[in-house]
mmCIF file of C-alpha atoms in Angstrom:
data_model
loop_
_atom_site.group_PDB
_atom_site.id
_atom_site.type_symbol
_atom_site.label_atom_id
_atom_site.label_comp_id
_atom_site.label_asym_id
_atom_site.label_seq_id
_atom_site.Cartn_x
_atom_site.Cartn_y
_atom_site.Cartn_z
ATOM 1 C CA GLY A 28 25.514 54.295 47.627
ATOM 2 C CA ALA A 29 23.652 56.574 45.152
ATOM 3 C CA GLY A 30 19.984 56.857 45.180
ATOM 4 C CA VAL A 31 17.625 57.191 42.465
ATOM 5 C CA SER A 32 18.464 60.232 40.085
ATOM 6 C CA GLN A 33 16.169 61.833 37.419
ATOM 7 C CA SER A 34 17.074 64.588 34.803
ATOM 8 C CA PRO A 35 16.345 67.347 33.876
ATOM 9 C CA SER A 36 15.281 68.546 37.127
ATOM 10 C CA ASN A 37 13.072 71.121 35.460
ATOM 11 C CA LYS A 38 11.769 71.181 31.863
ATOM 12 C CA VAL A 39 9.846 73.912 30.250
ATOM 13 C CA THR A 40 8.373 73.074 26.845
ATOM 14 C CA GLU A 41 5.815 74.452 24.384
ATOM 15 C CA LYS A 42 2.647 73.006 23.742
ATOM 16 C CA GLY A 43 2.790 70.397 20.968
ATOM 17 C CA LYS A 44 6.617 69.601 21.517
ATOM 18 C CA ASP A 45 7.930 66.150 22.629
ATOM 19 C CA VAL A 46 9.888 65.502 25.864
ATOM 20 C CA GLU A 47 11.855 62.758 27.281
ATOM 21 C CA LEU A 48 12.439 62.317 30.945
ATOM 22 C CA ARG A 49 15.171 60.135 32.140
ATOM 23 C CA CYS A 50 15.378 58.015 35.417
ATOM 24 C CA ASP A 51 18.576 56.008 36.815
ATOM 25 C CA PRO A 52 17.449 53.631 39.386
ATOM 26 C CA ILE A 53 19.428 52.244 42.207
ATOM 27 C CA SER A 54 22.006 49.813 41.064
ATOM 28 C CA GLY A 55 20.404 46.453 41.277
ATOM 29 C CA HIS A 56 16.951 47.072 41.436
ATOM 30 C CA THR A 57 14.741 45.317 39.210
ATOM 31 C CA ALA A 58 11.550 47.170 39.683
ATOM 32 C CA LEU A 59 11.143 50.676 38.374
ATOM 33 C CA TYR A 60 8.070 52.876 38.668
ATOM 34 C CA TRP A 61 6.769 56.252 37.048
ATOM 35 C CA TYR A 62 4.371 58.181 38.782
ATOM 36 C CA ARG A 63 2.745 61.722 38.166
ATOM 37 C CA GLN A 64 2.319 64.477 40.855
ATOM 38 C CA SER A 65 -0.069 67.117 40.021
ATOM 39 C CA LEU A 66 -1.085 69.859 42.541
ATOM 40 C CA GLY A 67 -3.371 68.527 44.967
ATOM 41 C CA GLN A 68 -4.000 65.321 43.354
ATOM 42 C CA GLY A 69 -1.345 63.021 45.153
ATOM 43 C CA LEU A 70 0.656 60.503 42.970
ATOM 44 C CA GLU A 71 -0.907 59.015 40.104
ATOM 45 C CA PHE A 72 0.637 55.620 38.799
ATOM 46 C CA LEU A 73 1.972 55.651 35.203
ATOM 47 C CA ILE A 74 3.954 52.615 34.381
ATOM 48 C CA TYR A 75 5.781 49.776 36.224
ATOM 49 C CA PHE A 76 8.807 47.530 35.016
ATOM 50 C CA GLN A 77 9.910 44.443 36.804
ATOM 51 C CA GLY A 78 13.010 42.787 35.489
ATOM 52 C CA ASN A 79 12.522 41.356 31.937
ATOM 53 C CA SER A 80 8.649 41.197 32.039
ATOM 54 C CA ALA A 81 6.301 43.127 29.835
ATOM 55 C CA PRO A 82 5.780 46.616 31.489
ATOM 56 C CA ASP A 83 2.546 47.434 33.247
ATOM 57 C CA LYS A 84 1.278 50.286 31.326
ATOM 58 C CA SER A 85 -2.122 50.537 32.821
ATOM 59 C CA GLY A 86 -1.678 53.981 34.321
ATOM 60 C CA LEU A 87 -0.673 55.924 31.200
ATOM 61 C CA PRO A 88 -3.250 58.452 30.443
ATOM 62 C CA SER A 89 -3.252 58.598 26.760
ATOM 63 C CA ASP A 90 -1.087 57.052 23.862
ATOM 64 C CA ARG A 91 1.010 60.293 23.669
ATOM 65 C CA PHE A 92 2.865 58.813 26.786
ATOM 66 C CA SER A 93 5.320 56.030 26.508
ATOM 67 C CA ALA A 94 8.265 54.444 28.409
ATOM 68 C CA GLU A 95 11.182 52.085 27.847
ATOM 69 C CA ARG A 96 13.772 50.628 30.060
ATOM 70 C CA THR A 97 17.297 49.753 28.532
ATOM 71 C CA GLY A 98 19.322 46.940 29.787
ATOM 72 C CA GLY A 99 16.940 46.590 32.770
ATOM 73 C CA SER A 100 18.461 49.928 34.161
ATOM 74 C CA VAL A 101 17.988 53.463 32.970
ATOM 75 C CA SER A 102 14.377 54.425 31.959
ATOM 76 C CA THR A 103 13.109 57.185 29.646
ATOM 77 C CA LEU A 104 9.356 58.308 29.896
ATOM 78 C CA THR A 105 8.543 60.210 26.652
ATOM 79 C CA ILE A 106 5.664 62.499 26.233
ATOM 80 C CA GLN A 107 4.601 63.406 22.648
ATOM 81 C CA ARG A 108 2.627 66.297 21.448
ATOM 82 C CA THR A 109 2.611 67.621 25.140
ATOM 83 C CA GLN A 110 -0.467 69.538 26.306
ATOM 84 C CA GLN A 111 -0.840 72.102 29.203
ATOM 85 C CA GLU A 112 -2.669 69.124 31.310
ATOM 86 C CA ASP A 113 0.705 67.282 31.286
ATOM 87 C CA SER A 114 2.200 69.715 33.508
ATOM 88 C CA ALA A 115 3.277 68.166 36.393
ATOM 89 C CA VAL A 116 6.202 66.534 38.566
ATOM 90 C CA TYR A 117 7.109 63.055 37.370
ATOM 91 C CA LEU A 118 8.681 60.883 40.009
ATOM 92 C CA CYS A 119 10.623 58.016 39.317
ATOM 93 C CA ALA A 120 10.993 55.115 41.977
ATOM 94 C CA SER A 121 12.877 51.892 42.159
ATOM 95 C CA SER A 122 12.615 48.793 44.403
ATOM 96 C CA SER A 123 15.212 46.147 45.543
ATOM 97 C CA PRO A 124 15.413 43.002 43.693
ATOM 98 C CA SER A 125 14.059 40.562 45.896
ATOM 99 C CA GLY A 126 10.550 40.995 44.420
ATOM 100 C CA ARG A 127 8.751 40.960 47.735
ATOM 101 C CA SER A 128 5.691 43.044 48.202
ATOM 102 C CA TYR A 129 6.811 44.444 51.265
ATOM 103 C CA ASN A 130 9.724 46.289 49.942
ATOM 104 C CA GLU A 131 9.625 49.979 50.010
ATOM 105 C CA GLN A 132 10.168 52.198 46.917
ATOM 106 C CA PHE A 133 12.861 54.658 46.733
ATOM 107 C CA PHE A 134 12.030 57.836 44.754
ATOM 108 C CA GLY A 135 14.039 60.179 42.891
ATOM 109 C CA PRO A 136 13.871 63.982 43.276
ATOM 110 C CA GLY A 137 11.565 64.336 40.219
ATOM 111 C CA THR A 138 11.309 66.283 36.984
ATOM 112 C CA ARG A 139 9.160 69.308 36.976
ATOM 113 C CA LEU A 140 7.675 69.609 33.735
ATOM 114 C CA THR A 141 5.727 72.843 32.599
ATOM 115 C CA VAL A 142 4.030 73.164 29.245
ATOM 116 C CA LEU A 143 3.408 76.491 28.053
ATOM 117 C CA ALA B 284 -8.935 46.975 44.582
ATOM 118 C CA GLN B 285 -6.779 48.749 46.661
ATOM 119 C CA SER B 286 -7.308 52.261 48.006
ATOM 120 C CA VAL B 287 -6.042 54.752 50.795
ATOM 121 C CA ALA B 288 -7.756 57.838 52.184
ATOM 122 C CA GLN B 289 -6.029 60.717 54.020
ATOM 123 C CA PRO B 290 -9.306 62.349 55.324
ATOM 124 C CA GLU B 291 -7.390 65.670 56.188
ATOM 125 C CA ASP B 292 -5.700 67.920 53.485
ATOM 126 C CA GLN B 293 -4.031 70.009 56.162
ATOM 127 C CA VAL B 294 -2.864 69.337 59.676
ATOM 128 C CA ASN B 295 -1.896 72.335 61.961
ATOM 129 C CA VAL B 296 0.003 71.737 65.374
ATOM 130 C CA ALA B 297 2.264 73.708 67.904
ATOM 131 C CA GLU B 298 5.607 72.783 68.205
ATOM 132 C CA GLY B 299 5.957 70.278 71.117
ATOM 133 C CA ASN B 300 2.533 69.221 70.965
ATOM 134 C CA PRO B 301 1.846 65.571 69.590
ATOM 135 C CA LEU B 302 0.759 65.127 66.113
ATOM 136 C CA THR B 303 -1.321 62.681 64.423
ATOM 137 C CA VAL B 304 -1.888 62.394 60.570
ATOM 138 C CA LYS B 305 -4.658 59.940 59.760
ATOM 139 C CA CYS B 306 -4.760 57.118 57.091
ATOM 140 C CA THR B 307 -7.572 54.518 56.410
ATOM 141 C CA TYR B 308 -7.185 52.010 53.719
ATOM 142 C CA SER B 309 -9.074 49.460 51.685
ATOM 143 C CA VAL B 310 -7.416 46.014 50.203
ATOM 144 C CA SER B 311 -9.156 42.624 49.495
ATOM 145 C CA GLY B 312 -6.445 40.850 51.388
ATOM 146 C CA ASN B 313 -3.998 41.773 54.103
ATOM 147 C CA PRO B 314 -2.027 45.089 53.624
ATOM 148 C CA TYR B 315 1.429 46.140 53.779
ATOM 149 C CA LEU B 316 1.363 49.923 54.914
ATOM 150 C CA PHE B 317 3.883 52.664 54.299
ATOM 151 C CA TRP B 318 4.266 56.342 55.150
ATOM 152 C CA TYR B 319 6.478 58.534 53.083
ATOM 153 C CA VAL B 320 7.342 62.265 53.794
ATOM 154 C CA GLN B 321 7.885 65.050 50.981
ATOM 155 C CA TYR B 322 9.680 68.190 51.832
ATOM 156 C CA PRO B 323 9.658 71.062 49.235
ATOM 157 C CA ASN B 324 11.059 70.348 45.785
ATOM 158 C CA ARG B 325 12.135 66.860 46.853
ATOM 159 C CA GLY B 326 11.256 63.370 46.049
ATOM 160 C CA LEU B 327 9.261 61.137 48.383
ATOM 161 C CA GLN B 328 11.352 59.841 51.578
ATOM 162 C CA PHE B 329 10.506 56.523 53.188
ATOM 163 C CA LEU B 330 9.589 56.857 56.970
ATOM 164 C CA LEU B 331 8.255 53.542 57.996
ATOM 165 C CA LYS B 332 6.097 50.430 57.056
ATOM 166 C CA TYR B 333 3.976 47.790 58.725
ATOM 167 C CA ILE B 334 4.285 44.205 57.408
ATOM 168 C CA THR B 335 3.334 41.915 60.235
ATOM 169 C CA GLY B 336 3.856 41.547 64.050
ATOM 170 C CA ASP B 337 3.596 44.330 66.306
ATOM 171 C CA ASN B 338 0.999 46.889 65.570
ATOM 172 C CA LEU B 339 3.142 49.731 66.633
ATOM 173 C CA VAL B 340 5.854 50.513 63.997
ATOM 174 C CA LYS B 341 8.662 52.852 64.645
ATOM 175 C CA GLY B 342 10.468 54.854 61.959
ATOM 176 C CA SER B 343 12.771 57.580 61.057
ATOM 177 C CA TYR B 344 12.641 60.994 62.919
ATOM 178 C CA GLY B 345 10.822 59.910 65.956
ATOM 179 C CA PHE B 346 7.808 58.918 63.919
ATOM 180 C CA GLU B 347 5.633 55.848 64.920
ATOM 181 C CA ALA B 348 2.407 54.546 63.166
ATOM 182 C CA GLU B 349 -0.261 52.194 64.720
ATOM 183 C CA PHE B 350 -1.787 49.488 62.593
ATOM 184 C CA ASN B 351 -5.550 48.943 63.601
ATOM 185 C CA LYS B 352 -7.109 46.112 61.271
ATOM 186 C CA SER B 353 -10.532 46.387 62.808
ATOM 187 C CA GLN B 354 -10.543 50.098 61.890
ATOM 188 C CA THR B 355 -8.485 49.700 58.780
ATOM 189 C CA SER B 356 -6.327 52.400 59.768
ATOM 190 C CA PHE B 357 -2.669 53.238 59.869
ATOM 191 C CA HIS B 358 -2.251 56.690 61.732
ATOM 192 C CA LEU B 359 1.164 58.290 61.713
ATOM 193 C CA LYS B 360 2.188 59.891 65.174
ATOM 194 C CA LYS B 361 4.604 61.723 67.062
ATOM 195 C CA PRO B 362 4.907 62.640 70.595
ATOM 196 C CA SER B 363 6.547 66.076 70.033
ATOM 197 C CA ALA B 364 6.324 67.929 66.822
ATOM 198 C CA LEU B 365 9.158 70.171 65.581
ATOM 199 C CA VAL B 366 8.860 73.079 62.996
ATOM 200 C CA SER B 367 11.072 70.861 60.658
ATOM 201 C CA ASP B 368 8.436 68.305 60.409
ATOM 202 C CA SER B 369 6.580 70.574 58.307
ATOM 203 C CA ALA B 370 6.143 68.876 54.930
ATOM 204 C CA LEU B 371 3.621 66.809 53.010
ATOM 205 C CA TYR B 372 2.998 63.218 54.213
ATOM 206 C CA PHE B 373 1.768 60.282 51.985
ATOM 207 C CA CYS B 374 0.357 56.921 53.211
ATOM 208 C CA ALA B 375 0.510 53.968 51.002
ATOM 209 C CA VAL B 376 -0.901 50.412 50.868
ATOM 210 C CA ARG B 377 -0.082 47.243 48.970
ATOM 211 C CA ASP B 378 -2.051 43.982 49.057
ATOM 212 C CA ILE B 379 0.486 41.305 50.284
ATOM 213 C CA ARG B 380 -0.500 39.038 47.443
ATOM 214 C CA VAL B 381 0.389 41.302 44.432
ATOM 215 C CA GLY B 382 4.279 41.076 44.613
ATOM 216 C CA ASN B 383 6.270 44.097 44.026
ATOM 217 C CA THR B 384 3.402 46.208 42.268
ATOM 218 C CA PRO B 385 3.154 49.918 42.519
ATOM 219 C CA LEU B 386 1.990 51.291 45.967
ATOM 220 C CA VAL B 387 -1.160 52.873 45.977
ATOM 221 C CA PHE B 388 -1.084 56.127 47.537
ATOM 222 C CA GLY B 389 -3.286 58.759 49.396
ATOM 223 C CA LYS B 390 -3.694 62.276 48.174
ATOM 224 C CA GLY B 391 -1.305 63.462 50.921
ATOM 225 C CA THR B 392 -1.615 65.684 54.065
ATOM 226 C CA ARG B 393 0.195 68.819 54.412
ATOM 227 C CA LEU B 394 1.569 69.088 58.088
ATOM 228 C CA SER B 395 2.415 72.503 59.485
ATOM 229 C CA VAL B 396 4.194 72.828 62.745
ATOM 230 C CA ILE B 397 3.981 76.445 64.246
ATOM 231 C CA ALA B 398 6.446 77.533 66.568
#
């Protein structure tokens, strides 16, 4: 079956512009996660959606970052007024619906964001 | 709080030699532990996980990892390295009590297998 997909694969934008990054999780997965991967920094958790519960936004670095998940499926991460320090690879992952804590996360290929 | 340490940024090994990528963790309760691999310009790919039971876990591509509770470690191993194993490896942890919450990842170790 299809894995997690993300679009666009690459995005180049100018400082101050807004960007939207899209994630299509594996069908039926109720948990969806956004991470940011900066060079040499590992994976930084951003936001987590689980079913119909309120999202865990504790990892968002500033109020310029927001995310939504429509219909329990597709998610969009929005960065407003982009800054050069936002340049990174943004990774989306989803996890199966059982909600068990030993379930692994399945990752998409990522969106490489470059802010000029 | 949960955390993972991967003490080596880079590991170099000759092809055919055994490889070890180190990982130590910290959780308040008992851990679930995971290893992922990332090839260039790709997302993370699941390799293996420890849930319970046998401390030696076998995963994809001939990799295995050994859970050591007393040393809070979960080192990744392979008996004979291949050049194609060259990639970035991430260890991750989740406390078993916290449900399907985000995994906590280490900073990654870059493995380079030299022919």
